[in-house]
PDB file of C-alpha atoms and ligand atoms in Angstrom:
ATOM      1  CA  MET L   1      55.372 134.987 137.192  1.00  0.00           C
ATOM      2  CA  VAL L   2      58.022 135.216 139.890  1.00  0.00           C
ATOM      3  CA  GLU L   3      60.293 137.469 140.200  1.00  0.00           C
ATOM      4  CA  ASN L   4      63.654 136.357 140.042  1.00  0.00           C
ATOM      5  CA  HIS L   5      65.956 137.756 142.970  1.00  0.00           C
ATOM      6  CA  SER L   6      69.401 135.702 141.398  1.00  0.00           C
ATOM      7  CA  GLN L   7      70.793 138.585 140.157  1.00  0.00           C
ATOM      8  CA  SER L   8      72.343 141.016 142.480  1.00  0.00           C
ATOM      9  CA  TYR L   9      74.616 142.530 140.397  1.00  0.00           C
ATOM     10  CA  VAL L  10      74.307 146.778 140.097  1.00  0.00           C
ATOM     11  CA  TYR L  11      76.981 148.831 137.785  1.00  0.00           C
ATOM     12  CA  SER L  12      79.684 150.545 139.979  1.00  0.00           C
ATOM     13  CA  PRO L  13      78.382 154.096 141.346  1.00  0.00           C
ATOM     14  CA  VAL L  14      80.960 155.282 138.898  1.00  0.00           C
ATOM     15  CA  ALA L  15      79.335 153.734 135.609  1.00  0.00           C
ATOM     16  CA  ARG L  16      76.121 155.011 136.975  1.00  0.00           C
ATOM     17  CA  VAL L  17      76.937 158.779 137.350  1.00  0.00           C
ATOM     18  CA  LEU L  18      77.988 158.784 134.244  1.00  0.00           C
ATOM     19  CA  HIS L  19      74.796 156.812 132.497  1.00  0.00           C
ATOM     20  CA  TRP L  20      71.964 159.215 134.230  1.00  0.00           C
ATOM     21  CA  LEU L  21      74.322 162.667 133.720  1.00  0.00           C
ATOM     22  CA  ILE L  22      74.826 162.094 129.913  1.00  0.00           C
ATOM     23  CA  ALA L  23      70.746 160.590 129.373  1.00  0.00           C
ATOM     24  CA  GLY L  24      69.488 163.768 131.407  1.00  0.00           C
ATOM     25  CA  LEU L  25      72.143 166.134 129.224  1.00  0.00           C
ATOM     26  CA  ILE L  26      70.995 164.071 126.343  1.00  0.00           C
ATOM     27  CA  LEU L  27      67.638 164.899 127.139  1.00  0.00           C
ATOM     28  CA  ALA L  28      68.292 168.298 126.982  1.00  0.00           C
ATOM     29  CA  GLN L  29      70.337 168.297 123.776  1.00  0.00           C
ATOM     30  CA  PHE L  30      67.633 167.519 121.859  1.00  0.00           C
ATOM     31  CA  ILE L  31      65.033 169.985 123.286  1.00  0.00           C
ATOM     32  CA  ILE L  32      67.242 172.683 122.623  1.00  0.00           C
ATOM     33  CA  GLY L  33      68.442 171.481 119.449  1.00  0.00           C
ATOM     34  CA  TRP L  34      64.787 170.824 117.918  1.00  0.00           C
ATOM     35  CA  THR L  35      63.711 173.934 119.544  1.00  0.00           C
ATOM     36  CA  MET L  36      66.514 176.498 118.599  1.00  0.00           C
ATOM     37  CA  PRO L  37      66.491 178.845 116.101  1.00  0.00           C
ATOM     38  CA  ASP L  38      66.645 177.401 111.991  1.00  0.00           C
ATOM     39  CA  VAL L  39      70.829 176.887 111.063  1.00  0.00           C
ATOM     40  CA  HIS L  40      71.541 179.346 107.824  1.00  0.00           C
ATOM     41  CA  ARG L  41      74.531 179.860 106.441  1.00  0.00           C
ATOM     42  CA  ASP L  42      74.845 183.796 108.277  1.00  0.00           C
ATOM     43  CA  THR L  43      73.554 182.531 111.292  1.00  0.00           C
ATOM     44  CA  LEU L  44      75.451 184.052 114.524  1.00  0.00           C
ATOM     45  CA  PRO L  45      76.099 180.867 117.270  1.00  0.00           C
ATOM     46  CA  THR L  46      73.823 182.787 120.400  1.00  0.00           C
ATOM     47  CA  GLY L  47      71.331 181.916 122.812  1.00  0.00           C
ATOM     48  CA  GLU L  48      69.774 178.894 122.262  1.00  0.00           C
ATOM     49  CA  ILE L  49      72.891 177.541 119.377  1.00  0.00           C
ATOM     50  CA  ALA L  50      75.104 178.613 122.244  1.00  0.00           C
ATOM     51  CA  TRP L  51      73.557 176.513 124.461  1.00  0.00           C
ATOM     52  CA  HIS L  52      73.775 173.460 122.341  1.00  0.00           C
ATOM     53  CA  LEU L  53      77.371 173.986 121.979  1.00  0.00           C
ATOM     54  CA  SER L  54      77.904 173.284 124.989  1.00  0.00           C
ATOM     55  CA  VAL L  55      76.232 170.613 125.942  1.00  0.00           C
ATOM     56  CA  GLY L  56      77.364 168.809 122.862  1.00  0.00           C
ATOM     57  CA  ALA L  57      81.033 169.608 124.884  1.00  0.00           C
ATOM     58  CA  ALA L  58      79.549 168.803 127.678  1.00  0.00           C
ATOM     59  CA  ILE L  59      78.198 165.121 126.160  1.00  0.00           C
ATOM     60  CA  VAL L  60      81.540 164.777 124.186  1.00  0.00           C
ATOM     61  CA  ALA L  61      83.620 165.468 127.971  1.00  0.00           C
ATOM     62  CA  ALA L  62      81.252 163.165 129.526  1.00  0.00           C
ATOM     63  CA  MET L  63      81.822 160.650 126.547  1.00  0.00           C
ATOM     64  CA  VAL L  64      85.595 159.816 126.751  1.00  0.00           C
ATOM     65  CA  LEU L  65      84.826 159.288 130.380  1.00  0.00           C
ATOM     66  CA  ARG L  66      82.727 156.967 129.878  1.00  0.00           C
ATOM     67  CA  ILE L  67      84.060 155.035 127.669  1.00  0.00           C
ATOM     68  CA  ILE L  68      86.712 155.188 129.264  1.00  0.00           C
ATOM     69  CA  TRP L  69      85.954 153.504 132.871  1.00  0.00           C
ATOM     70  CA  ARG L  70      83.731 151.240 130.903  1.00  0.00           C
ATOM     71  CA  VAL L  71      87.169 150.143 128.637  1.00  0.00           C
ATOM     72  CA  THR L  72      89.061 149.750 132.374  1.00  0.00           C
ATOM     73  CA  HIS L  73      85.948 148.165 134.045  1.00  0.00           C
ATOM     74  CA  ALA L  74      83.429 146.095 131.889  1.00  0.00           C
ATOM     75  CA  PRO L  75      80.516 145.719 134.471  1.00  0.00           C
ATOM     76  CA  GLU L  76      79.443 141.209 135.858  1.00  0.00           C
ATOM     77  CA  PRO L  77      77.003 140.514 132.495  1.00  0.00           C
ATOM     78  CA  ALA L  78      73.987 140.010 132.906  1.00  0.00           C
ATOM     79  CA  LYS L  79      72.574 137.023 132.947  1.00  0.00           C
ATOM     80  CA  LEU L  80      70.063 136.523 130.156  1.00  0.00           C
ATOM     81  CA  SER L  81      68.519 134.169 126.815  1.00  0.00           C
ATOM     82  CA  PRO L  82      71.013 133.933 125.040  1.00  0.00           C
ATOM     83  CA  THR L  83      68.579 135.618 121.591  1.00  0.00           C
ATOM     84  CA  LEU L  84      68.927 138.490 124.633  1.00  0.00           C
ATOM     85  CA  MET L  85      72.546 139.220 125.217  1.00  0.00           C
ATOM     86  CA  PHE L  86      72.831 139.257 121.694  1.00  0.00           C
ATOM     87  CA  ALA L  87      69.837 142.348 121.423  1.00  0.00           C
ATOM     88  CA  SER L  88      70.956 144.192 124.472  1.00  0.00           C
ATOM     89  CA  LYS L  89      74.914 144.250 123.160  1.00  0.00           C
ATOM     90  CA  ALA L  90      74.129 144.768 119.315  1.00  0.00           C
ATOM     91  CA  THR L  91      71.624 148.093 121.416  1.00  0.00           C
ATOM     92  CA  HIS L  92      74.494 149.188 123.898  1.00  0.00           C
ATOM     93  CA  LEU L  93      76.531 149.496 121.046  1.00  0.00           C
ATOM     94  CA  LEU L  94      74.358 150.657 118.865  1.00  0.00           C
ATOM     95  CA  LEU L  95      74.512 153.470 122.051  1.00  0.00           C
ATOM     96  CA  TYR L  96      77.967 153.935 122.409  1.00  0.00           C
ATOM     97  CA  GLY L  97      78.662 154.827 118.329  1.00  0.00           C
ATOM     98  CA  LEU L  98      75.626 157.093 117.781  1.00  0.00           C
ATOM     99  CA  LEU L  99      76.841 158.647 121.454  1.00  0.00           C
ATOM    100  CA  LEU L 100      80.099 159.570 120.081  1.00  0.00           C
ATOM    101  CA  ALA L 101      79.053 160.289 115.787  1.00  0.00           C
ATOM    102  CA  VAL L 102      76.726 162.949 116.301  1.00  0.00           C
ATOM    103  CA  PRO L 103      78.719 164.790 118.840  1.00  0.00           C
ATOM    104  CA  LEU L 104      81.825 164.193 116.303  1.00  0.00           C
ATOM    105  CA  ALA L 105      79.159 165.330 113.323  1.00  0.00           C
ATOM    106  CA  GLY L 106      77.688 168.757 114.638  1.00  0.00           C
ATOM    107  CA  TRP L 107      81.121 169.456 116.057  1.00  0.00           C
ATOM    108  CA  ALA L 108      82.858 168.992 113.028  1.00  0.00           C
ATOM    109  CA  ASN L 109      79.195 171.193 111.700  1.00  0.00           C
ATOM    110  CA  ALA L 110      80.108 173.868 114.092  1.00  0.00           C
ATOM    111  CA  SER L 111      83.305 174.467 112.943  1.00  0.00           C
ATOM    112  CA  ALA L 112      83.038 174.310 109.084  1.00  0.00           C
ATOM    113  CA  ARG L 113      80.630 177.643 109.929  1.00  0.00           C
ATOM    114  CA  GLY L 114      83.947 179.148 111.995  1.00  0.00           C
ATOM    115  CA  TRP L 115      81.541 178.715 115.479  1.00  0.00           C
ATOM    116  CA  MET L 116      83.868 178.013 118.420  1.00  0.00           C
ATOM    117  CA  VAL L 117      82.423 174.863 120.892  1.00  0.00           C
ATOM    118  CA  ASN L 118      84.220 175.349 124.172  1.00  0.00           C
ATOM    119  CA  LEU L 119      82.966 174.074 127.339  1.00  0.00           C
ATOM    120  CA  PHE L 120      80.511 177.012 129.262  1.00  0.00           C
ATOM    121  CA  GLY L 121      82.830 179.145 128.212  1.00  0.00           C
ATOM    122  CA  MET L 122      85.732 177.531 129.801  1.00  0.00           C
ATOM    123  CA  LEU L 123      87.818 174.828 127.634  1.00  0.00           C
ATOM    124  CA  PRO L 124      87.868 175.420 124.018  1.00  0.00           C
ATOM    125  CA  PHE L 125      87.658 172.592 122.113  1.00  0.00           C
ATOM    126  CA  PRO L 126      89.816 172.496 118.706  1.00  0.00           C
ATOM    127  CA  ALA L 127      87.945 172.804 115.627  1.00  0.00           C
ATOM    128  CA  LEU L 128      87.653 169.608 113.711  1.00  0.00           C
ATOM    129  CA  ALA L 129      87.060 170.351 110.602  1.00  0.00           C
ATOM    130  CA  ALA L 130      88.720 173.300 108.842  1.00  0.00           C
ATOM    131  CA  LYS L 131      85.626 176.976 107.792  1.00  0.00           C
ATOM    132  CA  GLY L 132      83.901 176.568 105.269  1.00  0.00           C
ATOM    133  CA  SER L 133      84.789 172.500 104.589  1.00  0.00           C
ATOM    134  CA  SER L 134      82.225 171.448 102.300  1.00  0.00           C
ATOM    135  CA  VAL L 135      82.276 167.382 104.618  1.00  0.00           C
ATOM    136  CA  GLY L 136      81.715 169.637 107.742  1.00  0.00           C
ATOM    137  CA  MET L 137      78.616 171.053 106.436  1.00  0.00           C
ATOM    138  CA  ALA L 138      77.590 168.177 104.566  1.00  0.00           C
ATOM    139  CA  LEU L 139      78.435 166.399 108.228  1.00  0.00           C
ATOM    140  CA  GLY L 140      75.308 169.126 109.800  1.00  0.00           C
ATOM    141  CA  ASP L 141      73.039 167.137 107.116  1.00  0.00           C
ATOM    142  CA  ILE L 142      74.426 163.837 108.611  1.00  0.00           C
ATOM    143  CA  HIS L 143      73.512 165.026 112.339  1.00  0.00           C
ATOM    144  CA  SER L 144      70.277 165.947 112.195  1.00  0.00           C
ATOM    145  CA  VAL L 145      69.693 162.325 110.438  1.00  0.00           C
ATOM    146  CA  LEU L 146      71.742 160.251 112.818  1.00  0.00           C
ATOM    147  CA  ALA L 147      70.309 162.466 116.079  1.00  0.00           C
ATOM    148  CA  TRP L 148      66.345 160.933 114.831  1.00  0.00           C
ATOM    149  CA  VAL L 149      68.255 157.489 114.955  1.00  0.00           C
ATOM    150  CA  LEU L 150      69.387 158.158 117.841  1.00  0.00           C
ATOM    151  CA  PHE L 151      66.327 158.821 118.881  1.00  0.00           C
ATOM    152  CA  ALA L 152      64.484 156.204 118.018  1.00  0.00           C
ATOM    153  CA  VAL L 153      67.521 154.127 119.652  1.00  0.00           C
ATOM    154  CA  ILE L 154      66.902 155.428 122.886  1.00  0.00           C
ATOM    155  CA  ALA L 155      63.347 154.962 122.504  1.00  0.00           C
ATOM    156  CA  LEU L 156      63.838 150.756 122.185  1.00  0.00           C
ATOM    157  CA  HIS L 157      66.673 150.991 125.316  1.00  0.00           C
ATOM    158  CA  ILE L 158      63.970 152.538 127.804  1.00  0.00           C
ATOM    159  CA  ALA L 159      60.888 149.894 126.381  1.00  0.00           C
ATOM    160  CA  ALA L 160      63.870 147.084 126.454  1.00  0.00           C
ATOM    161  CA  ALA L 161      64.589 148.554 130.628  1.00  0.00           C
ATOM    162  CA  PHE L 162      60.747 148.788 130.903  1.00  0.00           C
ATOM    163  CA  PHE L 163      60.426 144.847 129.033  1.00  0.00           C
ATOM    164  CA  HIS L 164      62.267 144.408 131.510  1.00  0.00           C
ATOM    165  CA  ARG L 165      61.015 145.299 134.726  1.00  0.00           C
ATOM    166  CA  PHE L 166      56.625 144.326 134.110  1.00  0.00           C
ATOM    167  CA  VAL L 167      57.420 141.365 131.581  1.00  0.00           C
ATOM    168  CA  LEU L 168      60.383 139.791 132.232  1.00  0.00           C
ATOM    169  CA  ARG L 169      60.001 140.794 135.901  1.00  0.00           C
ATOM    170  CA  ASP L 170      64.332 140.385 136.201  1.00  0.00           C
ATOM    171  CA  SER L 171      66.671 142.452 137.469  1.00  0.00           C
ATOM    172  CA  VAL L 172      68.434 144.098 134.232  1.00  0.00           C
ATOM    173  CA  LEU L 173      67.302 147.603 135.989  1.00  0.00           C
ATOM    174  CA  ARG L 174      67.872 147.423 139.316  1.00  0.00           C
ATOM    175  CA  ARG L 175      71.202 146.708 137.699  1.00  0.00           C
ATOM    176  CA  MET L 176      71.733 150.731 136.485  1.00  0.00           C
ATOM    177  CA  LEU L 177      69.831 151.927 139.315  1.00  0.00           C
TER     178      LEU L 177
HETATM  179  C1  LIG I 201      73.821 163.650 121.271  1.00  0.00           C
HETATM  180  C2  LIG I 201      74.076 164.433 120.901  1.00  0.00           C
HETATM  181  C3  LIG I 201      72.982 165.585 120.101  1.00  0.00           C
HETATM  182  C4  LIG I 201      72.102 165.638 119.673  1.00  0.00           C
HETATM  183  C5  LIG I 201      71.278 164.901 119.877  1.00  0.00           C
HETATM  184  C6  LIG I 201      72.427 166.762 119.595  1.00  0.00           C
HETATM  185  C7  LIG I 201      70.638 166.919 119.050  1.00  0.00           C
HETATM  186  C8  LIG I 201      70.769 168.255 117.987  1.00  0.00           C
HETATM  187  C9  LIG I 201      69.161 168.038 117.026  1.00  0.00           C
HETATM  188  C10 LIG I 201      68.111 167.815 117.236  1.00  0.00           C
HETATM  189  C11 LIG I 201      69.663 169.631 116.291  1.00  0.00           C
HETATM  190  C12 LIG I 201      68.376 170.418 115.292  1.00  0.00           C
HETATM  191  C13 LIG I 201      68.612 169.580 113.315  1.00  0.00           C
HETATM  192  C14 LIG I 201      67.454 170.033 112.736  1.00  0.00           C
HETATM  193  O1  LIG I 201      66.249 170.152 113.148  1.00  0.00           O
HETATM  194  O2  LIG I 201      67.278 169.813 111.496  1.00  0.00           O
HETATM  195  C15 LIG I 201      70.829 169.716 115.884  1.00  0.00           C
HETATM  196  C16 LIG I 201      71.836 170.259 115.423  1.00  0.00           C
HETATM  197  C17 LIG I 201      72.752 170.665 115.345  1.00  0.00           C
HETATM  198  N1  LIG I 201      74.030 170.720 116.362  1.00  0.00           N
HETATM  199 FE1  LIG I 201      73.324 169.062 117.983  1.00  0.00          FE
HETATM  200  N2  LIG I 201      72.903 167.186 118.532  1.00  0.00           N
HETATM  201  C18 LIG I 201      74.117 166.761 119.612  1.00  0.00           C
HETATM  202  C19 LIG I 201      75.216 167.373 119.882  1.00  0.00           C
HETATM  203  C20 LIG I 201      76.146 168.739 119.031  1.00  0.00           C
HETATM  204  C21 LIG I 201      77.047 168.722 119.060  1.00  0.00           C
HETATM  205  C22 LIG I 201      78.074 168.108 120.252  1.00  0.00           C
HETATM  206  C23 LIG I 201      77.378 169.734 119.039  1.00  0.00           C
HETATM  207  C24 LIG I 201      78.580 170.988 118.176  1.00  0.00           C
HETATM  208  C25 LIG I 201      79.423 171.023 119.264  1.00  0.00           C
HETATM  209  C26 LIG I 201      76.240 170.400 117.939  1.00  0.00           C
HETATM  210  C27 LIG I 201      76.177 171.198 116.690  1.00  0.00           C
HETATM  211  C28 LIG I 201      74.677 171.537 115.925  1.00  0.00           C
HETATM  212  C29 LIG I 201      74.622 172.433 114.778  1.00  0.00           C
HETATM  213  C30 LIG I 201      75.649 172.587 114.215  1.00  0.00           C
HETATM  214  C31 LIG I 201      73.610 172.348 114.415  1.00  0.00           C
HETATM  215  C32 LIG I 201      72.814 172.169 113.121  1.00  0.00           C
HETATM  216  C33 LIG I 201      72.853 171.419 111.940  1.00  0.00           C
HETATM  217  C34 LIG I 201      72.106 172.567 111.072  1.00  0.00           C
HETATM  218  O3  LIG I 201      70.974 172.632 110.822  1.00  0.00           O
HETATM  219  O4  LIG I 201      73.303 171.930 109.477  1.00  0.00           O
HETATM  220  N3  LIG I 201      74.927 168.933 118.144  1.00  0.00           N
HETATM  221  N4  LIG I 201      71.594 168.948 117.157  1.00  0.00           N
HETATM  222  C1  LIG I 202      69.549 159.152 126.626  1.00  0.00           C
HETATM  223  C2  LIG I 202      69.243 157.938 127.167  1.00  0.00           C
HETATM  224  C3  LIG I 202      70.146 157.076 127.532  1.00  0.00           C
HETATM  225  C4  LIG I 202      70.823 156.819 126.794  1.00  0.00           C
HETATM  226  C5  LIG I 202      72.019 157.502 126.016  1.00  0.00           C
HETATM  227  C6  LIG I 202      71.113 155.697 127.466  1.00  0.00           C
HETATM  228  C7  LIG I 202      72.807 154.390 126.532  1.00  0.00           C
HETATM  229  C8  LIG I 202      72.656 152.967 127.581  1.00  0.00           C
HETATM  230  C9  LIG I 202      73.792 152.563 127.611  1.00  0.00           C
HETATM  231  C10 LIG I 202      75.146 152.893 126.627  1.00  0.00           C
HETATM  232  C11 LIG I 202      74.129 151.945 128.240  1.00  0.00           C
HETATM  233  C12 LIG I 202      75.169 150.989 128.605  1.00  0.00           C
HETATM  234  C13 LIG I 202      75.743 150.752 129.695  1.00  0.00           C
HETATM  235  C14 LIG I 202      77.048 149.511 129.602  1.00  0.00           C
HETATM  236  O1  LIG I 202      77.116 148.314 130.215  1.00  0.00           O
HETATM  237  O2  LIG I 202      77.996 149.787 129.562  1.00  0.00           O
HETATM  238  C15 LIG I 202      72.744 151.686 129.339  1.00  0.00           C
HETATM  239  C16 LIG I 202      72.320 150.746 129.488  1.00  0.00           C
HETATM  240  C17 LIG I 202      72.066 151.079 130.786  1.00  0.00           C
HETATM  241  N1  LIG I 202      70.255 151.600 130.354  1.00  0.00           N
HETATM  242 FE1  LIG I 202      70.331 153.378 129.954  1.00  0.00          FE
HETATM  243  N2  LIG I 202      70.283 154.979 128.175  1.00  0.00           N
HETATM  244  C18 LIG I 202      69.272 155.761 128.369  1.00  0.00           C
HETATM  245  C19 LIG I 202      68.481 156.276 129.256  1.00  0.00           C
HETATM  246  C20 LIG I 202      68.424 154.947 129.766  1.00  0.00           C
HETATM  247  C21 LIG I 202      66.551 154.664 131.141  1.00  0.00           C
HETATM  248  C22 LIG I 202      65.590 156.344 130.636  1.00  0.00           C
HETATM  249  C23 LIG I 202      66.740 153.724 131.212  1.00  0.00           C
HETATM  250  C24 LIG I 202      66.163 153.097 132.679  1.00  0.00           C
HETATM  251  C25 LIG I 202      63.962 153.504 132.129  1.00  0.00           C
HETATM  252  C26 LIG I 202      67.962 153.159 131.724  1.00  0.00           C
HETATM  253  C27 LIG I 202      67.666 151.769 131.433  1.00  0.00           C
HETATM  254  C28 LIG I 202      68.946 150.894 131.252  1.00  0.00           C
HETATM  255  C29 LIG I 202      69.878 150.309 132.360  1.00  0.00           C
HETATM  256  C30 LIG I 202      68.938 149.120 133.128  1.00  0.00           C
HETATM  257  C31 LIG I 202      70.933 149.453 131.686  1.00  0.00           C
HETATM  258  C32 LIG I 202      72.057 148.038 132.389  1.00  0.00           C
HETATM  259  C33 LIG I 202      71.723 146.940 131.163  1.00  0.00           C
HETATM  260  C34 LIG I 202      72.591 146.080 130.836  1.00  0.00           C
HETATM  261  O3  LIG I 202      72.667 145.453 133.263  1.00  0.00           O
HETATM  262  O4  LIG I 202      73.398 144.962 130.389  1.00  0.00           O
HETATM  263  N3  LIG I 202      68.836 154.022 130.425  1.00  0.00           N
HETATM  264  N4  LIG I 202      71.846 152.964 128.569  1.00  0.00           N
END
């Protein structure tokens, strides 16, 4: 297959830094989430759980910046067939939705448990749910389930990046490097 060099667009440095920063934070967050102790009614937010809340707060802050940047700086669309364009737009939209829904559900659950969420002890975040709120407690289960959905969509996204690089041999991966 002939390599296609016609697409020379790359995302702006800000978009690339935010993409890889958030990717790193999400990877750390999955490792912490799946290795931290089980959370029960009387669990205190210390150790790995405190890290999960702080890394989560950093993800929320970085996602706010990223969405503002994305809305004000639309990237040049990749040159793709209509089917691939639809699949890519749908996957990216789903990623953005989950990158907001998963942290917000976790944050509401932390608030319902009476846990304070703050950015590494510096910037306090307001409570998203009242202490003991049943909706906030239910959002804990939704958080755990949606984290798996996010994991699956990220796996698909990474597989697509490699499919572009090694099967289609186009320059889509280079747009984000
Ligand atoms: C995209 C970002 C996040 C990911 C991928 C993530 C992932 C996870 C995972 C895998 C678990 C363990 C679930 C289980 O074993 O059942 C978990 C639990 C939890 N996370 Fe997150 N999390 C994220 C963001 C947040 C944020 C921002 C907060 C709060 C500020 C948070 C608060 C919690 C809480 C309170 C639990 C315990 C829930 C329970 O067991 O009821 N998470 N998270
Ligand atoms: C936690 C992991 C990741 C998340 C949450 C994530 C999320 C996203 C999102 C939301 C976009 C859409 C950007 C936009 O147009 O606004 C995007 C684009 C992109 N990502 Fe990721 N990503 C992750 C990891 C990766 C990895 C590991 C690779 C490469 C192996 C990668 C390659 C790309 C590429 C090439 C694009 C640009 C696609 C295009 O030009 O349309 N991503 N990513």
